[in-house]
Coordinates of C-alpha atoms and ligand atoms in Angstrom, one line a residue:
X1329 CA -177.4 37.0 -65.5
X1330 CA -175.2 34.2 -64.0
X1331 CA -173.2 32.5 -66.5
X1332 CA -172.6 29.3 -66.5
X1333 CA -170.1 27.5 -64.5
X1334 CA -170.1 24.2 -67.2
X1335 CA -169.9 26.3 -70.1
X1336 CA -167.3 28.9 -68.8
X1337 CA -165.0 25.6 -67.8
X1338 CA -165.3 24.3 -71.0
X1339 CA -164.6 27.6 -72.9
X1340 CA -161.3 27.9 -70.7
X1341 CA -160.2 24.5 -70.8
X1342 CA -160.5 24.6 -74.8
X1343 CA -158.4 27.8 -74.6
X1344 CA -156.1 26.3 -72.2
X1345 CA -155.8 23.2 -74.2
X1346 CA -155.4 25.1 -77.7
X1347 CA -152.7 27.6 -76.6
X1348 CA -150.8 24.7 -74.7
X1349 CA -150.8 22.9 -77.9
X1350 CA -149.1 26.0 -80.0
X1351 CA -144.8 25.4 -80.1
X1352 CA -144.6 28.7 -80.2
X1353 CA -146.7 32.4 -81.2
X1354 CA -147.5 32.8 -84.6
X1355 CA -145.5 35.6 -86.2
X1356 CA -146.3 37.7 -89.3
X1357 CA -142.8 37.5 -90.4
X1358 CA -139.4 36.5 -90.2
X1359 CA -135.6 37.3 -90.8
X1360 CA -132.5 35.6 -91.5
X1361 CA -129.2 38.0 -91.3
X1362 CA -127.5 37.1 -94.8
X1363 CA -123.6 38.1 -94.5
X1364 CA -120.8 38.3 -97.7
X1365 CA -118.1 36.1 -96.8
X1366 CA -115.1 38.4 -98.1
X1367 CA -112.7 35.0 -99.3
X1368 CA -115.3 33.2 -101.2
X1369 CA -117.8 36.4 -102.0
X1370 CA -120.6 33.7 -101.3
X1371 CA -123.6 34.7 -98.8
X1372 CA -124.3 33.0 -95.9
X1373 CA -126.9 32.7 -92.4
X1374 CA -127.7 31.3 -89.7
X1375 CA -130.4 28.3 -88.9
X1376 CA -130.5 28.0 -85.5
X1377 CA -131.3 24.1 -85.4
X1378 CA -131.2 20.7 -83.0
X1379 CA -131.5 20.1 -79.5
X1380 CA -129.2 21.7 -77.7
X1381 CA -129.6 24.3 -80.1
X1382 CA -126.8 25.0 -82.9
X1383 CA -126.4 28.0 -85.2
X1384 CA -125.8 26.0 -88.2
X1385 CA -123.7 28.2 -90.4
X1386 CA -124.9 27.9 -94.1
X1387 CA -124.6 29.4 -97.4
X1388 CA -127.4 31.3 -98.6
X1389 CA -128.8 29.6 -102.1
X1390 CA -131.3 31.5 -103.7
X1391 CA -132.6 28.9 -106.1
X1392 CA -131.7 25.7 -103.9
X1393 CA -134.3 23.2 -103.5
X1394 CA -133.8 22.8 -99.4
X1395 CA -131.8 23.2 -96.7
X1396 CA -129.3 20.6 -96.5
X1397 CA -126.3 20.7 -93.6
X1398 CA -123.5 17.7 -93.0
X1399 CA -125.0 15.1 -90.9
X1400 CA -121.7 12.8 -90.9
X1401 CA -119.7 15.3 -88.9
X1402 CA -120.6 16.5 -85.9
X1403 CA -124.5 16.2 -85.9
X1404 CA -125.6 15.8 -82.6
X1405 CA -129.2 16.1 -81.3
X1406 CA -131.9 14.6 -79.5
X1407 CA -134.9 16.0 -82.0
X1408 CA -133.6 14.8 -85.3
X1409 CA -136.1 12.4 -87.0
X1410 CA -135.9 10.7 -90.3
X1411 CA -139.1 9.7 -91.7
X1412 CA -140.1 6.6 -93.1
X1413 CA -140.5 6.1 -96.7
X1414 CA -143.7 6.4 -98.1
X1415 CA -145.0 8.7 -95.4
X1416 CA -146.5 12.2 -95.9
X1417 CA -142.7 13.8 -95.0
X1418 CA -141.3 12.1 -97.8
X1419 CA -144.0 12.3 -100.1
X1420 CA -143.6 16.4 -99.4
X1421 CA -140.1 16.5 -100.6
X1422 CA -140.8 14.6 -104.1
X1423 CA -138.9 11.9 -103.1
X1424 CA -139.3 8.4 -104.2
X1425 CA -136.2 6.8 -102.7
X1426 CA -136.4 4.7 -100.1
X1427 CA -133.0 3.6 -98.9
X1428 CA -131.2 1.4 -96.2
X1429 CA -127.4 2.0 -94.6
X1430 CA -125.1 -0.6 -93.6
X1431 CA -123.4 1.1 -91.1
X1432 CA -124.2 1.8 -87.0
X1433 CA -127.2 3.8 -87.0
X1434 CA -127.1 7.7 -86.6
X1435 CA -128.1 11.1 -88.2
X1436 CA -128.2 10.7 -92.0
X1437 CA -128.1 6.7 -91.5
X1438 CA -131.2 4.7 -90.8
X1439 CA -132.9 2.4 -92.6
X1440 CA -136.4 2.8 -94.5
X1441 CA -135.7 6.4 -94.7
X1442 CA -136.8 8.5 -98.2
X1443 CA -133.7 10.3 -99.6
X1444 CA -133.3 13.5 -101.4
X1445 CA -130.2 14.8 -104.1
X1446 CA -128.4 17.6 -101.1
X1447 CA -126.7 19.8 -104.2
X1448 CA -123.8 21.8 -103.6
X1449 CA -124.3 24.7 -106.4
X1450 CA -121.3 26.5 -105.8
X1451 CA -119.0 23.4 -107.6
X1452 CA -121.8 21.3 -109.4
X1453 CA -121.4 18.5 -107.2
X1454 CA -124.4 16.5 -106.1
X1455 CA -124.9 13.5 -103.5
X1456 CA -127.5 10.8 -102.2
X1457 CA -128.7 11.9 -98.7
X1458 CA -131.3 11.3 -95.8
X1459 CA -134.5 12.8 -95.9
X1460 CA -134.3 14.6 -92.4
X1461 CA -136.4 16.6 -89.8
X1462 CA -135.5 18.6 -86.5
X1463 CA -136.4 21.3 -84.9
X1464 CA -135.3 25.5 -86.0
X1465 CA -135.8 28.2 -84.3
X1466 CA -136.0 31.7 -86.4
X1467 CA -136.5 34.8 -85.5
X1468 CA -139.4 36.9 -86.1
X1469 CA -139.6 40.1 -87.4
X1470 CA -141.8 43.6 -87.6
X1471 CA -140.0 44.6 -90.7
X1472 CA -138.6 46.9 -88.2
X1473 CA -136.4 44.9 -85.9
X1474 CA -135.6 41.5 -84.9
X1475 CA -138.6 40.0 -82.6
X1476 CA -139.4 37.1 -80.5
X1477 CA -138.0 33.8 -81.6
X1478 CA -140.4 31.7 -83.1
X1479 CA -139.7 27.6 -83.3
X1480 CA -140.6 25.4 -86.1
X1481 CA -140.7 21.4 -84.1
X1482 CA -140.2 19.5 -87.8
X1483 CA -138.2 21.6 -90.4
X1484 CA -137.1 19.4 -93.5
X1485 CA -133.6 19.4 -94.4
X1486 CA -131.8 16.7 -95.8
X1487 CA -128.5 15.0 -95.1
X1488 CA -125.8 15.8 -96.9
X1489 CA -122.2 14.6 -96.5
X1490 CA -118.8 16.4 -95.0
X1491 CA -116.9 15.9 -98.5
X1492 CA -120.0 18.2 -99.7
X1493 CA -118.8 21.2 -98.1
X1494 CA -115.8 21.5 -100.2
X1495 CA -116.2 25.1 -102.0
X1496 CA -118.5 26.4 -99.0
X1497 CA -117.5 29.1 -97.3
X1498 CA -115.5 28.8 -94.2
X1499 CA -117.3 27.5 -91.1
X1500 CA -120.5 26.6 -93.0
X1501 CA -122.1 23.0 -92.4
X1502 CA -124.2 22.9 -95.8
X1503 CA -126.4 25.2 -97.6
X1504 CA -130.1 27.1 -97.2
X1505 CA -132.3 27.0 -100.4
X1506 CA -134.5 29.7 -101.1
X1507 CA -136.1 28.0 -104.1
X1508 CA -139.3 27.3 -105.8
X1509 CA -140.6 23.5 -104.1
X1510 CA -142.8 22.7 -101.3
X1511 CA -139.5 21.9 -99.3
X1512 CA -137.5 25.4 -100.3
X1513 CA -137.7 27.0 -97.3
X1514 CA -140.1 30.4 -97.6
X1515 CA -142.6 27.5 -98.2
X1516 CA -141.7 25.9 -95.2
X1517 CA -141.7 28.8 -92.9
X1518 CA -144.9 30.0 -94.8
X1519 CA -146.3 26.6 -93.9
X1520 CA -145.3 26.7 -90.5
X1521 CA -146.8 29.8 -89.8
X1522 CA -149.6 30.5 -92.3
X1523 CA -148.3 33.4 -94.2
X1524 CA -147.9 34.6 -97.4
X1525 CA -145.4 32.5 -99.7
X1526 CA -143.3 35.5 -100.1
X1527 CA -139.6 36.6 -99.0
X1528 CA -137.7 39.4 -99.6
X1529 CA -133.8 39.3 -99.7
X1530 CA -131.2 42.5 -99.1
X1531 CA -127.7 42.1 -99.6
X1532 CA -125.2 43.7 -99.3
X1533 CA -121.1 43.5 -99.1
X1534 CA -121.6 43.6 -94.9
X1535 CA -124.6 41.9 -93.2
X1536 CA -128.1 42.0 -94.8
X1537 CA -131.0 40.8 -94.4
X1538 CA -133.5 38.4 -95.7
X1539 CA -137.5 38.7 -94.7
X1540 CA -139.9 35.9 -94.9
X1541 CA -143.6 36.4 -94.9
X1542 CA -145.6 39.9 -94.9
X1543 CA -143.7 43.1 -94.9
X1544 CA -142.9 46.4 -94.1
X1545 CA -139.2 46.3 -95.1
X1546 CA -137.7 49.3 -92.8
X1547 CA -134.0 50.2 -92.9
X1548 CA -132.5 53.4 -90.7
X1549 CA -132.9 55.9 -90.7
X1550 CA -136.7 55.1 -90.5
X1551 CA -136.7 54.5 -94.6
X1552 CA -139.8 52.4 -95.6
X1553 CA -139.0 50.0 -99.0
X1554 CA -142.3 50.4 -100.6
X1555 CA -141.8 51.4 -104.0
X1556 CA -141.4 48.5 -106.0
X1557 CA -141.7 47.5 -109.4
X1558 CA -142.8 44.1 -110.7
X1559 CA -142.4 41.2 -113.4
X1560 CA -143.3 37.8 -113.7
X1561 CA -141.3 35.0 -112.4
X1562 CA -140.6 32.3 -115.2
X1563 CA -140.6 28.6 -114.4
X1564 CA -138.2 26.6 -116.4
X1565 CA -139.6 23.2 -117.0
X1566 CA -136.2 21.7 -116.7
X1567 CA -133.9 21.3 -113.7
X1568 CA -130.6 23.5 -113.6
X1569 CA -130.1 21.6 -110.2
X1570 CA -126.3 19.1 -110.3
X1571 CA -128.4 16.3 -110.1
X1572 CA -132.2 16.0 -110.7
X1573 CA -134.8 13.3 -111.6
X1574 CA -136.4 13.0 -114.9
X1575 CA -139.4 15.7 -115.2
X1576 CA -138.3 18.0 -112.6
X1577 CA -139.0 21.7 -112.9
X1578 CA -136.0 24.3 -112.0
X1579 CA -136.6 25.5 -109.0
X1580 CA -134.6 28.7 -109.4
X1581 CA -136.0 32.0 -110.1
X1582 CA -136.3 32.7 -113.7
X1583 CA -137.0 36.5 -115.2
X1584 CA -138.4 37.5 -118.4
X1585 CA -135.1 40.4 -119.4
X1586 CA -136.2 41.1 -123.2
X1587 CA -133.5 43.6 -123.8
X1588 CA -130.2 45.0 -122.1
X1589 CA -129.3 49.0 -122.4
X1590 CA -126.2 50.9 -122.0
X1591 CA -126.9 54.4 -121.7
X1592 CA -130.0 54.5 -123.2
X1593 CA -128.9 52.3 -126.0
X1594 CA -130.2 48.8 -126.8
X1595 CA -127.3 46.1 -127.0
X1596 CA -127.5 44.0 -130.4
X1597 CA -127.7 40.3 -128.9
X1598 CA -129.2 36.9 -130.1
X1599 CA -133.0 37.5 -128.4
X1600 CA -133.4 33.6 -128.8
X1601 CA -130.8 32.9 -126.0
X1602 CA -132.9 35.1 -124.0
X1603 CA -135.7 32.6 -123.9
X1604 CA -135.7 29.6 -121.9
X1605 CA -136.1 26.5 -124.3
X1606 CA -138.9 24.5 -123.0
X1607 CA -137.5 21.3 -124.0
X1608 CA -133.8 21.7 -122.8
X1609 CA -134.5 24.3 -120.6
X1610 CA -131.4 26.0 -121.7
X1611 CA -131.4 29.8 -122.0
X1612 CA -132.9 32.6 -120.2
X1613 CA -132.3 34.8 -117.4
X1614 CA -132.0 33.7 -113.7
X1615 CA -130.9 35.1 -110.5
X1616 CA -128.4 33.5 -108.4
X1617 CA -126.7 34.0 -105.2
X1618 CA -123.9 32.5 -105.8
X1619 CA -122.1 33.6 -108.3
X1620 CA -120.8 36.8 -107.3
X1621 CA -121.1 38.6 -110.4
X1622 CA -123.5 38.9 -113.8
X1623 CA -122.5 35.6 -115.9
X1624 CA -123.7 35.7 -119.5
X1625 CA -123.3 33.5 -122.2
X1626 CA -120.2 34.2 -124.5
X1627 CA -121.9 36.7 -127.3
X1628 CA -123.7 38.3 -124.8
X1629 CA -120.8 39.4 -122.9
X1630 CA -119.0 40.3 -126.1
X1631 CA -122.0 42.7 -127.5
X1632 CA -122.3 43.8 -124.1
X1633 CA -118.7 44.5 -123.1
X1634 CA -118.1 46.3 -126.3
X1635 CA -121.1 48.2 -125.7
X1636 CA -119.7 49.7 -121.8
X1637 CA -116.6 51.0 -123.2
X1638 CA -117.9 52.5 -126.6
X1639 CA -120.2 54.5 -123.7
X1640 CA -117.0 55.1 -121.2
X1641 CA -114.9 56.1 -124.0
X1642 CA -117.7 59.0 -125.0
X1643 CA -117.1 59.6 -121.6
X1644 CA -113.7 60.0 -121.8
X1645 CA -113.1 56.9 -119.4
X1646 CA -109.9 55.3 -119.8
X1647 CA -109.6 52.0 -120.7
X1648 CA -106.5 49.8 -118.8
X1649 CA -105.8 46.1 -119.0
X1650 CA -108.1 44.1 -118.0
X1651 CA -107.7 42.7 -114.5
X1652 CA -109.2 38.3 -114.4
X1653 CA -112.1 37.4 -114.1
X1654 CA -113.2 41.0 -115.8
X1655 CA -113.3 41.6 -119.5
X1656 CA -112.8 45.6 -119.3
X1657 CA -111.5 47.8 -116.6
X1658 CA -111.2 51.3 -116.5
X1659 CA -109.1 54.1 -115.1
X1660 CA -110.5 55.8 -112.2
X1661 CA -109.1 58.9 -113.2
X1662 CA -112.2 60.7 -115.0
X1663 CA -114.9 58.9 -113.0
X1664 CA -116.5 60.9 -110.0
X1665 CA -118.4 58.8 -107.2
X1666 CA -122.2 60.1 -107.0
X1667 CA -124.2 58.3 -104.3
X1668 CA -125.0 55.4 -106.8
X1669 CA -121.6 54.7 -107.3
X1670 CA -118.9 55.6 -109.9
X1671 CA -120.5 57.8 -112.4
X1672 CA -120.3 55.3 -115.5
X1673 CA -122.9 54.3 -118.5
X1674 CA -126.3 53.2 -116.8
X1675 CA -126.7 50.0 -117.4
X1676 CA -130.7 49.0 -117.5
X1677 CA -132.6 45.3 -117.9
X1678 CA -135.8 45.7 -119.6
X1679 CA -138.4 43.7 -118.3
X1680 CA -141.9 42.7 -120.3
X1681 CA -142.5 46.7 -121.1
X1682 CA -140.2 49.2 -121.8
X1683 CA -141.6 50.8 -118.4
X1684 CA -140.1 47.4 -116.0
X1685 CA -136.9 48.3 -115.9
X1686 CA -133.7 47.8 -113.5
X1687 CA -131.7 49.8 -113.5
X1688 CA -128.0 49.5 -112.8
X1689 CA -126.0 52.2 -111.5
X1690 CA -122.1 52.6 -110.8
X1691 CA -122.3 50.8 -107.7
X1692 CA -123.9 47.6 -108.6
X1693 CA -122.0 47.1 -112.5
X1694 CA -118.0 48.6 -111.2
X1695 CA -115.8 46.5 -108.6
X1696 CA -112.9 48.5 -107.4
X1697 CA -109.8 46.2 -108.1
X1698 CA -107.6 49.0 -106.6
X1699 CA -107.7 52.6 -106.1
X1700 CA -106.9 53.3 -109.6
X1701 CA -108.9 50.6 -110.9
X1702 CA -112.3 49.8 -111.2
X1703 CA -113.2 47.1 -113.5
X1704 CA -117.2 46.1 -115.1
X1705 CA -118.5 43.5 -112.7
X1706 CA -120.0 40.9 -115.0
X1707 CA -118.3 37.8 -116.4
X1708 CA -117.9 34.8 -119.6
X1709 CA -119.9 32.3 -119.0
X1710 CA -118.8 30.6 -122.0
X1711 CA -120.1 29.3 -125.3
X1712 CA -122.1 26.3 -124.0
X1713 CA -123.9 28.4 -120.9
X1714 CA -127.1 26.7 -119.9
X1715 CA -128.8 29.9 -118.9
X1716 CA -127.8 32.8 -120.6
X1717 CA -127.6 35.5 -118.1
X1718 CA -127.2 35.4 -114.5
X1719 CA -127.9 37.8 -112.5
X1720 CA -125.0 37.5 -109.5
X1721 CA -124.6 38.8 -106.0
X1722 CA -122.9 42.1 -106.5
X1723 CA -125.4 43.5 -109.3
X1724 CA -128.0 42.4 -106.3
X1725 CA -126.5 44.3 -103.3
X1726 CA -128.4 47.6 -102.0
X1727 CA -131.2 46.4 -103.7
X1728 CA -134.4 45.1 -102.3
X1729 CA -135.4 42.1 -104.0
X1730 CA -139.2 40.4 -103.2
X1731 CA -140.2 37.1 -104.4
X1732 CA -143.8 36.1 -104.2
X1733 CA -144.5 32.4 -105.0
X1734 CA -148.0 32.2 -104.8
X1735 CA -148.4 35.1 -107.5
X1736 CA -144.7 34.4 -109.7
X1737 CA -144.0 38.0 -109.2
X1738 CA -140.9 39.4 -108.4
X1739 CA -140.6 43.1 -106.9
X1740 CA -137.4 44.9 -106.8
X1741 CA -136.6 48.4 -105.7
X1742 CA -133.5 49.3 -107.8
X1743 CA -130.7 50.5 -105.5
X1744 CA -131.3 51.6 -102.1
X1745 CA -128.3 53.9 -102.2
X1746 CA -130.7 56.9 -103.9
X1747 CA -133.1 56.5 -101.4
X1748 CA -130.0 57.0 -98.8
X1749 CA -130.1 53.6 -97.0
X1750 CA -128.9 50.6 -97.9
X1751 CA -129.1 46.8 -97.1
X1752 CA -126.7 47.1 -94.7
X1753 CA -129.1 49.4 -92.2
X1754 CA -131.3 46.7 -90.8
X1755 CA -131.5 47.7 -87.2
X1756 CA -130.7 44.1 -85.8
X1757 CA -130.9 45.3 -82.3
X1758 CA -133.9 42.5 -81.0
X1759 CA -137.2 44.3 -79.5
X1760 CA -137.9 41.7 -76.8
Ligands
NAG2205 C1 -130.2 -1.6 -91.7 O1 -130.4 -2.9 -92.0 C2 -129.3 -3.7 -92.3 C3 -129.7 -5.1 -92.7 O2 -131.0 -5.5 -92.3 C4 -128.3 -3.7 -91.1 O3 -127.2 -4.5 -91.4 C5 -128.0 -2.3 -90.8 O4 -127.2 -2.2 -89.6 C6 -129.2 -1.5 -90.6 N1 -128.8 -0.1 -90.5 C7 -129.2 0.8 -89.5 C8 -128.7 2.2 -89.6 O5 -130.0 0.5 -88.7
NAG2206 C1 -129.4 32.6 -131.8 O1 -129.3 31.6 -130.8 C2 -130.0 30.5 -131.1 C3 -130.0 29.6 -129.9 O2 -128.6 29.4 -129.5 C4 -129.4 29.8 -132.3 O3 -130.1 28.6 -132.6 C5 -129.5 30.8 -133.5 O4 -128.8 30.2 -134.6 C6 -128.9 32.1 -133.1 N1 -129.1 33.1 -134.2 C7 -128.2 33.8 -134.8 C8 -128.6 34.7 -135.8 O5 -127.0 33.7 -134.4
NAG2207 C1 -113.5 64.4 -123.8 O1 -112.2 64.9 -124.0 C2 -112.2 65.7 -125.2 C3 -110.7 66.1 -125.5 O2 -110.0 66.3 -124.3 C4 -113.1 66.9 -125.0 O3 -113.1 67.7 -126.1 C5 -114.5 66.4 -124.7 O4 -115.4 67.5 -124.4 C6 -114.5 65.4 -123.6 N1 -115.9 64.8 -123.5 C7 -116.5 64.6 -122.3 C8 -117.9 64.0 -122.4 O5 -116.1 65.0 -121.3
NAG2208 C1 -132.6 50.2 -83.2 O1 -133.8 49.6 -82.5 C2 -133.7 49.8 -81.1 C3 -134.9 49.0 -80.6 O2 -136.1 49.5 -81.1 C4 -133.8 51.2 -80.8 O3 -133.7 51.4 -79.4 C5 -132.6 51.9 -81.4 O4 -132.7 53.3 -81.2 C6 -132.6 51.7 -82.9 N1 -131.3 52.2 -83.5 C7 -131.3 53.3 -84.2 C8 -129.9 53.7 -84.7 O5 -132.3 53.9 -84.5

């Protein structure tokens, strides 16, 4: 009947021992507020990082590799580590680098440290930097509300430089990569944490949200996003990164689109440039958060331009100049808002069946240039575009948009605004 006093010690001092030895509680999921910056139209969070603790502006890169923040200016804190080349850190990150710097040692300059390529994607621009790790603390989430804060002792990040910044948005220190790679971060926090290899993201021209990890995804008024549709994400075998080594795989989020409607009607386009060339990578359809709006490659925007205002002009829509970087703007005159926007053409991306489709109402495809003007939110990417289409920012907001790495799927609701919520209704008021 008695139980044992050895045993019972034991039993507590391994419990003792194991929950002293967590950083923190394990969470099922976690969020990230994602906010438009109004000047620049990019997207950008918050990682709270360092010791003492900074909330590290960035800019919210859906394909980037990593997180990578300016370590030259301003990088102050007693957690940062930079691992030494060859060891299991570095080998995560894929790099093979192993560099020294001549100058007084301090955060992104130490010697026999592994580097990585930090990328700014907004300008193209690429540099060398520091393989880095400190620690971030996120919070976690319900799918309902923002929870208790959950810390992460060793996030990778690498080092990038202050001159790097230049195209960021105001007040932003580098730039938080969503993309596909070991060191992207929903594979970190996954990692961290042991869930699912899965994020969500909902933007929106306010604050929105992004969701790492297992669902619900609940916006007020109490609206559950459960009714999704689904395609495969495509890998393209080549880097679209600034700067890459030989053999790397993109790790931005490719989509099978096999044919673009306007109101019902296909648009006559080249179908090769819709394919991603497995030897150039060049071609095919990608999403992207940041470029504001749809980029497609020259003839595509031609067919597709034409297309629009053949359908507005059965619609009696009148056609005004054309207001830059838009090819055709309309008169607001005959349009009537419904509660998916202007009532326009549908626009609709046809995934691998004629049933996987996105549809594209007035608010995601017409920017309001003024009140008289609204103009067709998609833009030339020129003759020589290395992917053909894509998918930008505003064509994303209201819409709830799930990646799932370990399955290549991708999930997306359509727009939010019918279902009469929209990304902007996270309630961010914290539960603990
Ligand atoms: C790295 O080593 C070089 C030469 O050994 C030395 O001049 C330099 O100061 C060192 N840098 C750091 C950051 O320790
Ligand atoms: C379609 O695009 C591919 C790839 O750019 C090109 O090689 C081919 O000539 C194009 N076909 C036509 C009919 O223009
Ligand atoms: C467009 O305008 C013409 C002439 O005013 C009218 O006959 C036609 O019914 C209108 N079409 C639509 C779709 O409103
Ligand atoms: C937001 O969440 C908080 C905490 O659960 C709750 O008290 C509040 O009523 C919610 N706000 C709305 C508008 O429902």
């Amino acid at each position: 009947m008695a139980s044992s006093p050895t045993i019972f010690s034991v039993l507590f001092l391994f419990i003792f021992s194991f929950s002293s030895a967590q950083p923190s509680f394990r969470p099922r999921a976690l969020l990230l507020p994602v906010t438009k910056d109004k000047s620049t139209l990019q997207y950008t969070t918050f990682i709270n990082q360092r010791t003492p603790l900074v909330a590290a502006s960035v800019v919210f890169d859906l394909g980037g590799r990593n997180l990578w923040v300016d370590c030259d200016k301003d990088y102050v804190s007693t957690t940062y580590r930079s691992p030494r080349c060859n060891s299991a850190v570095c080998s995560r990150t894929g790099s093979t680098a192993c560099g020294t710097c001549f100058s007084p040692p301090r955060p992104g300059c130490s010697n026999n440290t592994c580097s990585l390529i930090p990328d700014n994607t907004v300008t193209g621009t690429a540099t060398s930097g520091e393989v880095a790790t400190d620690i971030v603390s996120i919070q976690s989430t319900d799918g309902r509300n923002p929870g208790r804060v959950a810390k992460i002792p060793n996030l990778i990040f690498g080092c990038g430089a202050t001159f790097l910044l230049k195209g960021l948005a105001a007040g932003t220190v580098g730039m938080a990569g969503m993309g596909r790679h070991n060191i992207g971060l929903p594979s970190q926090f996954a990692a961290a944490f042991s869930f699912k290899r899965k994020f969500a993201v909902c933007l929106t021209s306010g604050r929105g949200v992004a969701f790492f990890g297992n669902g619900p995804y609940v916006f007020l008024p109490g609206i559950q996003i459960s009714r999704l549709q689904t395609t495969q994400l495509l890998i393209n075998p080549v880097s679209t990164a600034s700067a890459y080594s030989q053999g790397e795989k993109s790790t931005e989020y490719f989509v099978g689109v096999t044919d673009i409607r306007i109101a019902d009607k296909s648009v006559p386009i080249n179908k090769t440039l819709l394919k991603i060339d497995g030897t150039t990578g060049v071609g095919g359809t990608k999403i992207s958060t940041v470029d504001p709006y749809t980029v497609m490659e020259t003839s595509i925007f031609k067919a597709f331009t034409s297309a629009f205002v053949r359908a507005a002009a059965a619609r009696n829509i009148t056609r005004v100049p054309s207001v830059k970087p838009f090819g055709a703007c309309f008169s607001t005159e005959n349009v009537f808002g419904t509660r998916v926007g202007y009532a326009v053409p549908d626009i609709q991306l046809v995934f691998q069946s004629n049933d996987v489709v996105w549809r594209i109402f007035g608010a995601n495809s017409m920017v309001s240039v003024s009140r008289e003007v609204i103009c067709l939110g998609f833009v030339d990417g020129g003759v020589n575009a290395r992917t053909s289409v894509v998918i930008g920012g505003f064509q994303l907001e209201d819409n709830l948009i799930e990646f799932d790495l370990a399955s290549n799927r991708l999930s997306f609701s359509s727009t939010l605004l019918g279902l009469r919520t929209n990304c902007a209704n996270f309630n961010f008021t914290s539960t603990t």
